[in-house]
């Protein structure tokens, strides 16, 4: 079946070419008294649409191919009929009235199909979108109705004065057919405008191969329209060449769109072609207007043309810049000027109240600039912003870098074509640099917020520890001493010996309370650090917890511990004290080893016991009280604190604290 259609298409194209050549031959024999003034345009149309139509049928684009062949056949029949009618009228050949009748209306489909029907099907031959189908159907109906109206029009009402004054009568003329012509013309104009809008919408939304093909077709359509417009501005006897030239760009561009659209970067060709075409139209219009306005005053031979040339020369540069900007904006949107888009992004970020809001605006602006549905900004160890819910399969990932450091990732929905176009890729690179700085600021803000929360939590935990020490240790001791002192007052007169013994116990309790006070004070700020240094303070702590059943072994560097920043020494002593307290209270250990090492940039130490470990601790011990305070003390200095469960049992705490002020 397909081979038969291909054969029919090839035969139709060949027949159209043969009919056109026959028309040329007849024109050489006689001047065309009743021939259409646009015979050259019709002849060229018949030749340039036939072969592409047969080619499109071979490529499987049937509807598009048959539309091309219809245009070619319509134009070829009009050429042959017009030339035969003119020649037959002079040589008394038969059938000249029939040929004349055919020449009156067969040109119309060739003209109107190109304007009102073809744009909806270009370049793939698929049905137009539902929104544009009514306009396409209206264009088809107008082609049929307009052809019928011309075929039934009484010749005395024809706009061809030679035909109207010839006295010949249309054998199929119907009175009132002329009333249908303005309606058909209006519908054809509306359908043609809708076809151009359809092309523009599809070009704006398309990606990849489809966009490349549409770019070729749009370029061909634009050049054809420019030539048609130029044909209307020149004298009638010179418009035929421009009209004939206007028939060539569209079929050529369709062939290139189907077969060779990747031959060049059509984005650049289309952009420059549109600028050139618009510039040519501006120059022609400016020249024509100036000559028309000043011709009578300055003369149409020299004066007005010189002034027109001067006006054109002055206007070329600014108009060219304006058209370049407009065409780039039309084709690429915000990707046309990456730095202008970057400026708008910077203005949007400047008004953000917080880094989180800046991330949200960044994601939204990038999605708008690149016309993708989803953009996520992911910050390492920081917040994230998500514009759109679904990134699709295999999204585009762009690393965000600031000052040579990776700070996050920009994740975007991948375009339907698989990759961004060159202009969009350039814009994405520019935006990624700005996004890196924004992500870095959001990361710093998140770090600052975490530090603030850690400080608040550490202060609250320190208050809780102080309250616990006062309530659990010092408070009961002082209360017991207070009660015993009241009893002692009553016993001094009745039982002096017992009073003396009670006074001794009160002294012991007061000594314990004094020890608790000193311990609490040391916890707030150990004075031994100022008096003896870190090494002796660690020895004192080890001795305080060493007792029968719990041996504390301390190993210090052989070279000793030099003076370190006050914050580092305080944090080290606090972590060791807390670790020893946890061991004494919960670990049920028989021994604990403290090892201290000095590195050039850090103080490293570990506290390891042989107790039951974290999982075997008593129910009274709660995760987070001591261990969190140790981790926070290290984190406040940009240090590290690891709580480990060694394979041999027990608990090990490894700490690294920097030796420089933070």
PDB file of C-alpha atoms in Angstrom, residues 116-117 120 128-142 187-188 190-195 197-198:
ATOM      1  CA  UNK A 116      -3.965  28.872   6.245  1.00  0.00           C
ATOM      2  CA  UNK A 117      -3.389  25.088   6.465  1.00  0.00           C
ATOM      3  CA  UNK A 120      -0.554  23.749  11.544  1.00  0.00           C
ATOM      4  CA  UNK A 128      -2.227  20.304  15.596  1.00  0.00           C
ATOM      5  CA  UNK A 129      -2.985  20.842  19.263  1.00  0.00           C
ATOM      6  CA  UNK A 130      -6.640  20.785  20.272  1.00  0.00           C
ATOM      7  CA  UNK A 131      -6.601  24.554  20.800  1.00  0.00           C
ATOM      8  CA  UNK A 132      -5.663  25.234  17.150  1.00  0.00           C
ATOM      9  CA  UNK A 133      -7.723  22.559  15.404  1.00  0.00           C
ATOM     10  CA  UNK A 134     -10.838  24.734  14.930  1.00  0.00           C
ATOM     11  CA  UNK A 135      -8.729  27.380  13.183  1.00  0.00           C
ATOM     12  CA  UNK A 136      -7.133  24.755  10.971  1.00  0.00           C
ATOM     13  CA  UNK A 137     -10.531  23.316  10.028  1.00  0.00           C
ATOM     14  CA  UNK A 138     -11.806  26.832   9.349  1.00  0.00           C
ATOM     15  CA  UNK A 139      -8.841  27.397   7.027  1.00  0.00           C
ATOM     16  CA  UNK A 140      -9.609  24.188   5.134  1.00  0.00           C
ATOM     17  CA  UNK A 141     -13.249  25.185   4.770  1.00  0.00           C
ATOM     18  CA  UNK A 142     -12.256  28.645   3.554  1.00  0.00           C
ATOM     19  CA  UNK A 187     -11.427  33.432   7.551  1.00  0.00           C
ATOM     20  CA  UNK A 188      -8.245  32.671   5.617  1.00  0.00           C
ATOM     21  CA  UNK A 190      -7.561  34.510  10.727  1.00  0.00           C
ATOM     22  CA  UNK A 191      -6.493  30.920  10.028  1.00  0.00           C
ATOM     23  CA  UNK A 192      -3.140  32.115   8.678  1.00  0.00           C
ATOM     24  CA  UNK A 193      -2.537  34.192  11.816  1.00  0.00           C
ATOM     25  CA  UNK A 194      -3.502  31.202  13.965  1.00  0.00           C
ATOM     26  CA  UNK A 195      -1.007  29.033  12.082  1.00  0.00           C
ATOM     27  CA  UNK A 197       0.837  31.602  16.457  1.00  0.00           C
ATOM     28  CA  UNK A 198       0.796  27.788  16.523  1.00  0.00           C
TER      29      UNK A 198
END
